[in-house]
C-alpha angles and dihedrals in degrees: 000000000000126000120215130216120184132204140170106067115144147146110274135172123248111275092029132117139226140166126231120205130201117193120199130205122215136056098263099066091113090063096055130097106228131203144175123222129179137203119202125200109294092358136111121254110273136195116256110168142336137196135198122239093261093044092235095112123056132171129194138192111248090242093064103029112127091015104060128050126196119203139158140209108206092188088061096037089234137129121198138201116201110201117198134174090020120202130199088250088063088070106121147112106275120213130190118212139185138205132175102225135042127355110265140180094204117099092210089064093064119084101181122062139179122230095258131250126227118234116185121187116196122206 
C-alpha cells in the first residue's frame, strides 16, 4: 500500500495560482486511482478532482472545472493539482487520496490519505 506526503500549500491572493504535489512511496503508485479532496472551514470534505492510473481519464467537481488541473507523473510517483484563478472560497485543507480500483468521487471509497495541506486564498 502506498503512503502519501503532500506539499505546496500556501497563502495566495485571489486570482493567483499554485501547484500542490502529493508524493507516494511504494512501487505500485502507477496502478492507483488518485484524487484530491478539500475541506473548507466549517464544511464537509468534498471531492475536487480524480485521475486514472494512466492519466488519460480525469474528473472534476463543477466548482473547479476549467480552473484546476490534476495530473500525475508515474516515473516520479507524484500526483499534482494545479490551481488557477483562485477564489477565497477555494480556501481549504487539500488532501490527496488513493485507491486501487475504480475512479470514484466519494471520499469513503479511498483508503489511503495524505496529511492535508492548507491553502488560504485572500481577497
